[in-house]
Amino acid sequence: MTSPVASPFFAPGLSAFAKDYDAFIIDLWGVIHDGTRAYPGAAAALGALKAQGKRTVLLTNAPRLSGSVIAQMEGLGLGRDLYDAVMTSGDAVNAELLRRDDPFFQGLGQACLFVGPERDTNVLTDTGVALVTDPAKAAFVLCTGPVSFEESVADYAVLLEACAARGLPMVCANPDRAVVREGKTVICAGALADFYAGLGQTVVSRGKPDPAIYRLALERLDLPAGARVAAIGDGVHTDMPGARAAGVDAVFVTGGLNAEPLGIHHGEVPDQGKVRALLDAHALTPKMAIPAFVW
C-alpha cells in the first residue's frame, strides 16, 4: 500500500503567498468565474496582484480565440486592465492548424466535421479549413464541446460512431471533461473525446495539462530568467497535473469543480481530510490550497 501524499498548506487567500512569486498562471472557469458571473472577490484579487507588480496570464481550456474570452470577461465586469495576458486552448489549436509543423496536424487535411457551438468556430480563423457535416466528406473531427449545456455524451454517440466508422482522427480543443456553470456540472469536449478514444480512434488535445500550452502562456508574459511562477486552478485532471508537468508550483482552488465532492459551496473552507483524500486519489501534491481566488 502506497503512502498518501502530503497534505497541502491551507491559506485563506493570495495575500498569504503572493510575495513568494513574480508571476501567476491563473485558470478561469471555476476560479475567476462560473461562466455567467465573476466570483466574489476575484476582480479585487486580480487588482491586488497587479498593484503588487505581479505578472498574470489567464490560461483557460476555452476552445476559442482569446479575443472572445476577453470580451466575455469584460461582460462579467473583469476589465482588461486587471491582467497581463490570456492564453486559450483555442489559440493553441489555431496555431497548430496554421503552422502544420506537428506531424499529426500535417496529415489532417483541410475539411473537418465540427462538433461544438457556432461561437467556437473562430478557432479556425485564417486556417483555410472547411466545415462539413457529412463524415464521408471530412478529413478529421474538431471537437470543442456540446452545443448545449444540457446535453450529455449520449447525445453525440451516433454522430461520433459514424465518424469512428470512417476512421477520422479527432482534434479536441478543450481537454476539460466538465466544468461548473451556475453551480451545476456540465460536460466539456474532453468527455466527448474520451468517448471517441474509447471507440479506438486517435484523439489529440491541445490545452491543459499539456506542458506546451504553459510554455506558450509564459511566452506571452516575457518573464526574465529565474522568475518564480505559480499556477492556480481547480482541475485535478488539468490544472494540477499541468502545473507539475510545466515545473511550476500549483495552488489548488477547492471551491471550483470539486466543491460538490468536497461538500462545500464556492468560497467555503473544506474539511482538510476530504481535500487530502481527493488529492491522494490523483497522486497530486500542490504547494498549497485556497478556498477561492480571493486576496
Tab-separated table of C-alpha atoms in Angstrom:
chain	number	residue	atom	x	y	z
A	1	MET	CA	0.000	0.000	0.000
A	2	THR	CA	1.416	3.376	-1.020
A	3	SER	CA	1.796	6.232	1.435
A	4	PRO	CA	-0.616	9.131	0.994
A	5	VAL	CA	0.752	12.367	-0.421
A	6	ALA	CA	1.476	15.208	1.960
A	7	SER	CA	-1.426	17.500	2.794
A	8	PRO	CA	-1.093	20.943	1.211
A	9	PHE	CA	-0.676	24.149	3.159
A	10	PHE	CA	-4.081	25.800	3.504
A	11	ALA	CA	-4.265	29.568	3.092
A	12	PRO	CA	-7.280	31.899	3.220
A	13	GLY	CA	-6.244	33.702	0.048
A	14	LEU	CA	-3.497	35.019	-2.205
A	15	SER	CA	-2.100	37.505	0.289
A	16	ALA	CA	-0.567	34.614	2.253
A	17	PHE	CA	1.868	33.702	-0.521
A	18	ALA	CA	1.798	36.295	-3.338
A	19	LYS	CA	5.096	37.751	-2.139
A	20	ASP	CA	6.839	34.463	-2.927
A	21	TYR	CA	6.153	34.665	-6.677
A	22	ASP	CA	6.790	37.003	-9.592
A	23	ALA	CA	4.014	35.746	-11.850
A	24	PHE	CA	0.864	33.646	-11.804
A	25	ILE	CA	-0.791	31.381	-14.354
A	26	ILE	CA	-4.481	31.536	-13.446
A	27	ASP	CA	-7.331	29.297	-14.548
A	28	LEU	CA	-10.609	30.994	-15.454
A	29	TRP	CA	-13.699	28.796	-15.270
A	30	GLY	CA	-14.146	27.612	-11.674
A	31	VAL	CA	-11.565	30.069	-10.340
A	32	ILE	CA	-12.350	33.547	-11.706
A	33	HIS	CA	-15.924	32.940	-12.893
A	34	ASP	CA	-18.564	30.230	-13.300
A	35	GLY	CA	-19.435	31.003	-16.914
A	36	THR	CA	-22.147	33.519	-16.082
A	37	ARG	CA	-20.741	35.659	-13.269
A	38	ALA	CA	-17.429	36.583	-11.693
A	39	TYR	CA	-16.874	35.037	-8.292
A	40	PRO	CA	-16.957	37.445	-5.334
A	41	GLY	CA	-13.521	38.880	-4.680
A	42	ALA	CA	-11.969	37.697	-7.959
A	43	ALA	CA	-11.683	41.139	-9.554
A	44	ALA	CA	-10.262	42.597	-6.344
A	45	ALA	CA	-7.715	39.766	-6.139
A	46	LEU	CA	-6.540	40.383	-9.709
A	47	GLY	CA	-6.285	44.072	-8.913
A	48	ALA	CA	-4.217	43.378	-5.796
A	49	LEU	CA	-1.769	41.223	-7.766
A	50	LYS	CA	-1.488	43.986	-10.358
A	51	ALA	CA	-0.836	46.578	-7.638
A	52	GLN	CA	1.993	44.437	-6.277
A	53	GLY	CA	3.639	44.229	-9.687
A	54	LYS	CA	2.862	40.543	-10.219
A	55	ARG	CA	2.562	39.415	-13.827
A	56	THR	CA	-0.563	37.393	-14.626
A	57	VAL	CA	-1.654	35.251	-17.554
A	58	LEU	CA	-5.119	33.744	-17.621
A	59	LEU	CA	-4.806	30.221	-19.004
A	60	THR	CA	-8.030	28.527	-19.990
A	61	ASN	CA	-9.136	25.480	-21.922
A	62	ALA	CA	-11.731	27.626	-23.675
A	63	PRO	CA	-11.881	26.229	-27.243
A	64	ARG	CA	-11.981	29.615	-28.983
A	65	LEU	CA	-9.627	32.502	-29.603
A	66	SER	CA	-8.602	34.664	-26.664
A	67	GLY	CA	-10.269	37.797	-28.028
A	68	SER	CA	-13.723	36.325	-27.427
A	69	VAL	CA	-12.703	35.271	-23.910
A	70	ILE	CA	-11.522	38.799	-23.152
A	71	ALA	CA	-14.865	40.164	-24.365
A	72	GLN	CA	-16.726	37.659	-22.176
A	73	MET	CA	-14.763	38.701	-19.109
A	74	GLU	CA	-15.406	42.368	-19.757
A	75	GLY	CA	-19.101	41.487	-19.790
A	76	LEU	CA	-18.634	39.938	-16.359
A	77	GLY	CA	-17.010	43.103	-15.003
A	78	LEU	CA	-13.439	41.833	-15.329
A	79	GLY	CA	-11.691	44.651	-17.156
A	80	ARG	CA	-8.695	44.198	-19.428
A	81	ASP	CA	-6.609	46.301	-17.047
A	82	LEU	CA	-6.758	43.589	-14.358
A	83	TYR	CA	-4.381	41.093	-16.015
A	84	ASP	CA	-1.488	40.993	-18.460
A	85	ALA	CA	-2.322	38.252	-20.958
A	86	VAL	CA	-4.730	35.466	-21.946
A	87	MET	CA	-3.942	32.094	-23.487
A	88	THR	CA	-6.656	29.670	-24.586
A	89	SER	CA	-6.624	26.116	-25.852
A	90	GLY	CA	-8.392	27.555	-28.894
A	91	ASP	CA	-5.347	29.756	-29.525
A	92	ALA	CA	-3.135	26.660	-29.353
A	93	VAL	CA	-5.286	24.668	-31.805
A	94	ASN	CA	-5.479	27.621	-34.182
A	95	ALA	CA	-1.681	27.946	-34.109
A	96	GLU	CA	-1.235	24.242	-34.866
A	97	LEU	CA	-3.633	24.407	-37.828
A	98	LEU	CA	-1.813	27.458	-39.161
A	99	ARG	CA	1.747	26.148	-38.720
A	100	ARG	CA	1.172	22.495	-39.629
A	101	ASP	CA	4.659	21.638	-38.348
A	102	ASP	CA	3.464	18.906	-35.977
A	103	PRO	CA	3.334	15.555	-37.844
A	104	PHE	CA	-0.211	14.872	-36.627
A	105	PHE	CA	-1.531	18.218	-37.841
A	106	GLN	CA	0.401	17.949	-41.114
A	107	GLY	CA	-1.664	14.926	-42.066
A	108	LEU	CA	-5.123	16.208	-41.151
A	109	GLY	CA	-6.319	17.620	-44.452
A	110	GLN	CA	-8.490	20.702	-44.993
A	111	ALA	CA	-12.044	19.582	-44.202
A	112	CYS	CA	-13.377	18.967	-40.711
A	113	LEU	CA	-16.592	17.834	-39.155
A	114	PHE	CA	-17.144	20.332	-36.353
A	115	VAL	CA	-18.642	19.230	-33.032
A	116	GLY	CA	-19.453	22.256	-30.915
A	117	PRO	CA	-21.406	25.509	-30.700
A	118	GLU	CA	-21.112	28.035	-33.523
A	119	ARG	CA	-19.377	30.553	-31.231
A	120	ASP	CA	-16.317	28.271	-31.149
A	121	THR	CA	-15.790	28.142	-34.915
A	122	ASN	CA	-13.447	31.139	-34.680
A	123	VAL	CA	-10.782	28.591	-33.691
A	124	LEU	CA	-10.497	28.010	-37.457
A	125	THR	CA	-9.774	31.680	-38.269
A	126	ASP	CA	-7.345	32.028	-41.212
A	127	THR	CA	-6.645	28.277	-41.322
A	128	GLY	CA	-8.422	27.582	-44.597
A	129	VAL	CA	-10.131	24.551	-43.049
A	130	ALA	CA	-13.621	23.958	-44.455
A	131	LEU	CA	-16.559	22.838	-42.308
A	132	VAL	CA	-18.560	19.822	-43.481
A	133	THR	CA	-21.468	17.974	-41.901
A	134	ASP	CA	-21.041	14.599	-43.592
A	135	PRO	CA	-18.393	12.294	-42.054
A	136	ALA	CA	-17.761	10.892	-45.544
A	137	LYS	CA	-16.522	14.320	-46.676
A	138	ALA	CA	-14.414	15.080	-43.573
A	139	ALA	CA	-10.681	14.571	-43.108
A	140	PHE	CA	-10.871	14.969	-39.337
A	141	VAL	CA	-13.159	15.859	-36.431
A	142	LEU	CA	-12.712	19.091	-34.490
A	143	CYS	CA	-14.428	18.925	-31.100
A	144	THR	CA	-14.962	21.969	-28.894
A	145	GLY	CA	-17.762	20.527	-26.733
A	146	PRO	CA	-21.531	20.084	-26.734
A	147	VAL	CA	-23.753	22.674	-28.376
A	148	SER	CA	-25.981	22.958	-25.308
A	149	PHE	CA	-25.057	22.871	-21.626
A	150	GLU	CA	-27.959	20.462	-21.142
A	151	GLU	CA	-26.523	17.778	-23.432
A	152	SER	CA	-24.671	14.607	-22.467
A	153	VAL	CA	-22.167	12.323	-24.170
A	154	ALA	CA	-25.062	10.063	-25.189
A	155	ASP	CA	-26.469	12.855	-27.346
A	156	TYR	CA	-23.361	12.631	-29.555
A	157	ALA	CA	-22.892	8.863	-29.634
A	158	VAL	CA	-24.475	8.281	-33.064
A	159	LEU	CA	-22.512	11.092	-34.731
A	160	LEU	CA	-19.211	10.084	-33.158
A	161	GLU	CA	-19.768	6.429	-34.035
A	162	ALA	CA	-20.316	7.474	-37.664
A	163	CYS	CA	-17.044	9.406	-37.584
A	164	ALA	CA	-15.284	6.453	-35.999
A	165	ALA	CA	-16.561	4.180	-38.752
A	166	ARG	CA	-14.672	6.418	-41.186
A	167	GLY	CA	-11.535	6.287	-39.019
A	168	LEU	CA	-11.404	10.074	-38.686
A	169	PRO	CA	-8.822	11.463	-36.224
A	170	MET	CA	-10.107	13.990	-33.685
A	171	VAL	CA	-8.645	17.280	-32.520
A	172	CYS	CA	-10.001	18.111	-29.060
A	173	ALA	CA	-9.827	21.847	-28.441
A	174	ASN	CA	-10.829	21.631	-24.777
A	175	PRO	CA	-9.386	18.766	-22.692
A	176	ASP	CA	-11.678	19.603	-19.754
A	177	ARG	CA	-14.149	16.814	-19.077
A	178	ALA	CA	-16.510	19.048	-17.117
A	179	VAL	CA	-16.929	22.499	-15.589
A	180	VAL	CA	-19.307	24.026	-13.075
A	181	ARG	CA	-21.809	26.504	-14.504
A	182	GLU	CA	-24.123	28.274	-12.076
A	183	GLY	CA	-23.428	25.557	-9.549
A	184	LYS	CA	-24.193	22.701	-11.964
A	185	THR	CA	-21.645	20.341	-13.515
A	186	VAL	CA	-21.788	20.297	-17.320
A	187	ILE	CA	-19.725	18.234	-19.736
A	188	CYS	CA	-16.984	19.630	-21.962
A	189	ALA	CA	-15.154	18.445	-25.069
A	190	GLY	CA	-12.839	16.219	-23.036
A	191	ALA	CA	-15.763	13.947	-22.157
A	192	LEU	CA	-16.666	13.569	-25.828
A	193	ALA	CA	-13.011	12.952	-26.674
A	194	ASP	CA	-12.831	10.205	-24.044
A	195	PHE	CA	-15.830	8.505	-25.648
A	196	TYR	CA	-14.274	8.795	-29.102
A	197	ALA	CA	-10.949	7.389	-27.930
A	198	GLY	CA	-12.926	4.542	-26.389
A	199	LEU	CA	-14.110	3.719	-29.920
A	200	GLY	CA	-10.485	3.047	-30.809
A	201	GLN	CA	-9.889	6.368	-32.567
A	202	THR	CA	-6.946	8.767	-32.436
A	203	VAL	CA	-7.515	11.895	-30.356
A	204	VAL	CA	-5.028	14.740	-29.982
A	205	SER	CA	-5.758	17.528	-27.495
A	206	ARG	CA	-4.278	20.984	-27.093
A	207	GLY	CA	-4.639	22.688	-23.739
A	208	LYS	CA	-4.042	21.902	-20.092
A	209	PRO	CA	-2.422	19.664	-18.849
A	210	ASP	CA	-0.096	19.670	-21.897
A	211	PRO	CA	3.097	21.490	-20.779
A	212	ALA	CA	3.347	23.065	-24.240
A	213	ILE	CA	0.445	25.404	-23.529
A	214	TYR	CA	2.117	26.547	-20.307
A	215	ARG	CA	5.206	27.486	-22.306
A	216	LEU	CA	3.036	29.443	-24.729
A	217	ALA	CA	1.297	31.186	-21.831
A	218	LEU	CA	4.592	32.184	-20.227
A	219	GLU	CA	5.893	33.456	-23.561
A	220	ARG	CA	3.065	35.974	-23.536
A	221	LEU	CA	4.400	37.361	-20.249
A	222	ASP	CA	8.025	37.612	-21.460
A	223	LEU	CA	9.377	36.925	-17.975
A	224	PRO	CA	13.058	37.269	-17.048
A	225	ALA	CA	15.124	34.151	-16.446
A	226	GLY	CA	14.593	32.705	-12.986
A	227	ALA	CA	11.157	34.243	-12.471
A	228	ARG	CA	9.161	32.488	-9.746
A	229	VAL	CA	5.841	31.238	-11.119
A	230	ALA	CA	2.794	29.552	-9.587
A	231	ALA	CA	-0.255	28.124	-11.350
A	232	ILE	CA	-3.681	28.500	-9.720
A	233	GLY	CA	-6.547	26.211	-10.697
A	234	ASP	CA	-9.320	23.844	-9.641
A	235	GLY	CA	-8.863	20.945	-12.065
A	236	VAL	CA	-7.413	17.684	-10.753
A	237	HIS	CA	-7.178	16.354	-14.317
A	238	THR	CA	-5.891	19.556	-15.943
A	239	ASP	CA	-4.602	22.397	-13.756
A	240	MET	CA	-2.771	20.409	-11.107
A	241	PRO	CA	-1.010	17.837	-13.331
A	242	GLY	CA	-0.377	20.594	-15.898
A	243	ALA	CA	1.456	22.725	-13.349
A	244	ARG	CA	3.513	19.713	-12.293
A	245	ALA	CA	4.454	18.900	-15.897
A	246	ALA	CA	5.379	22.544	-16.518
A	247	GLY	CA	7.624	22.584	-13.457
A	248	VAL	CA	5.819	25.339	-11.549
A	249	ASP	CA	4.194	25.374	-8.119
A	250	ALA	CA	0.493	24.524	-8.045
A	251	VAL	CA	-2.177	26.233	-5.954
A	252	PHE	CA	-5.391	24.231	-5.664
A	253	VAL	CA	-8.719	26.106	-5.501
A	254	THR	CA	-11.076	23.836	-3.578
A	255	GLY	CA	-14.261	25.780	-4.302
A	256	GLY	CA	-14.416	25.198	-8.048
A	257	LEU	CA	-15.134	21.992	-9.903
A	258	ASN	CA	-14.610	19.907	-6.756
A	259	ALA	CA	-16.832	21.900	-4.419
A	260	GLU	CA	-19.666	19.375	-4.600
A	261	PRO	CA	-17.456	16.300	-3.967
A	262	LEU	CA	-15.932	18.166	-1.028
A	263	GLY	CA	-19.379	19.032	0.345
A	264	ILE	CA	-18.941	22.808	0.159
A	265	HIS	CA	-20.125	25.846	-1.740
A	266	HIS	CA	-17.705	28.144	-3.514
A	267	GLY	CA	-15.557	30.009	-1.012
A	268	GLU	CA	-16.356	27.795	1.965
A	269	VAL	CA	-13.439	26.216	3.811
A	270	PRO	CA	-13.472	22.444	3.211
A	271	ASP	CA	-12.618	19.629	5.543
A	272	GLN	CA	-8.872	19.183	5.102
A	273	GLY	CA	-9.161	15.427	5.339
A	274	LYS	CA	-11.528	15.384	2.352
A	275	VAL	CA	-9.166	17.577	0.353
A	276	ARG	CA	-6.257	15.312	1.202
A	277	ALA	CA	-8.230	12.228	0.147
A	278	LEU	CA	-9.143	13.875	-3.156
A	279	LEU	CA	-5.531	14.794	-3.881
A	280	ASP	CA	-4.285	11.372	-2.782
A	281	ALA	CA	-6.678	9.723	-5.207
A	282	HIS	CA	-4.997	11.593	-8.065
A	283	ALA	CA	-1.439	11.485	-6.648
A	284	LEU	CA	-1.291	15.280	-6.562
A	285	THR	CA	0.887	17.418	-4.302
A	286	PRO	CA	0.031	21.099	-4.786
A	287	LYS	CA	2.102	23.627	-2.908
A	288	MET	CA	-0.983	24.934	-1.147
A	289	ALA	CA	-4.783	25.148	-1.285
A	290	ILE	CA	-7.188	28.074	-1.034
A	291	PRO	CA	-10.999	28.046	-0.811
A	292	ALA	CA	-11.423	30.632	-3.588
A	293	PHE	CA	-9.486	33.116	-5.698
A	294	VAL	CA	-9.566	35.953	-3.173
A	295	TRP	CA	-6.927	38.219	-1.757
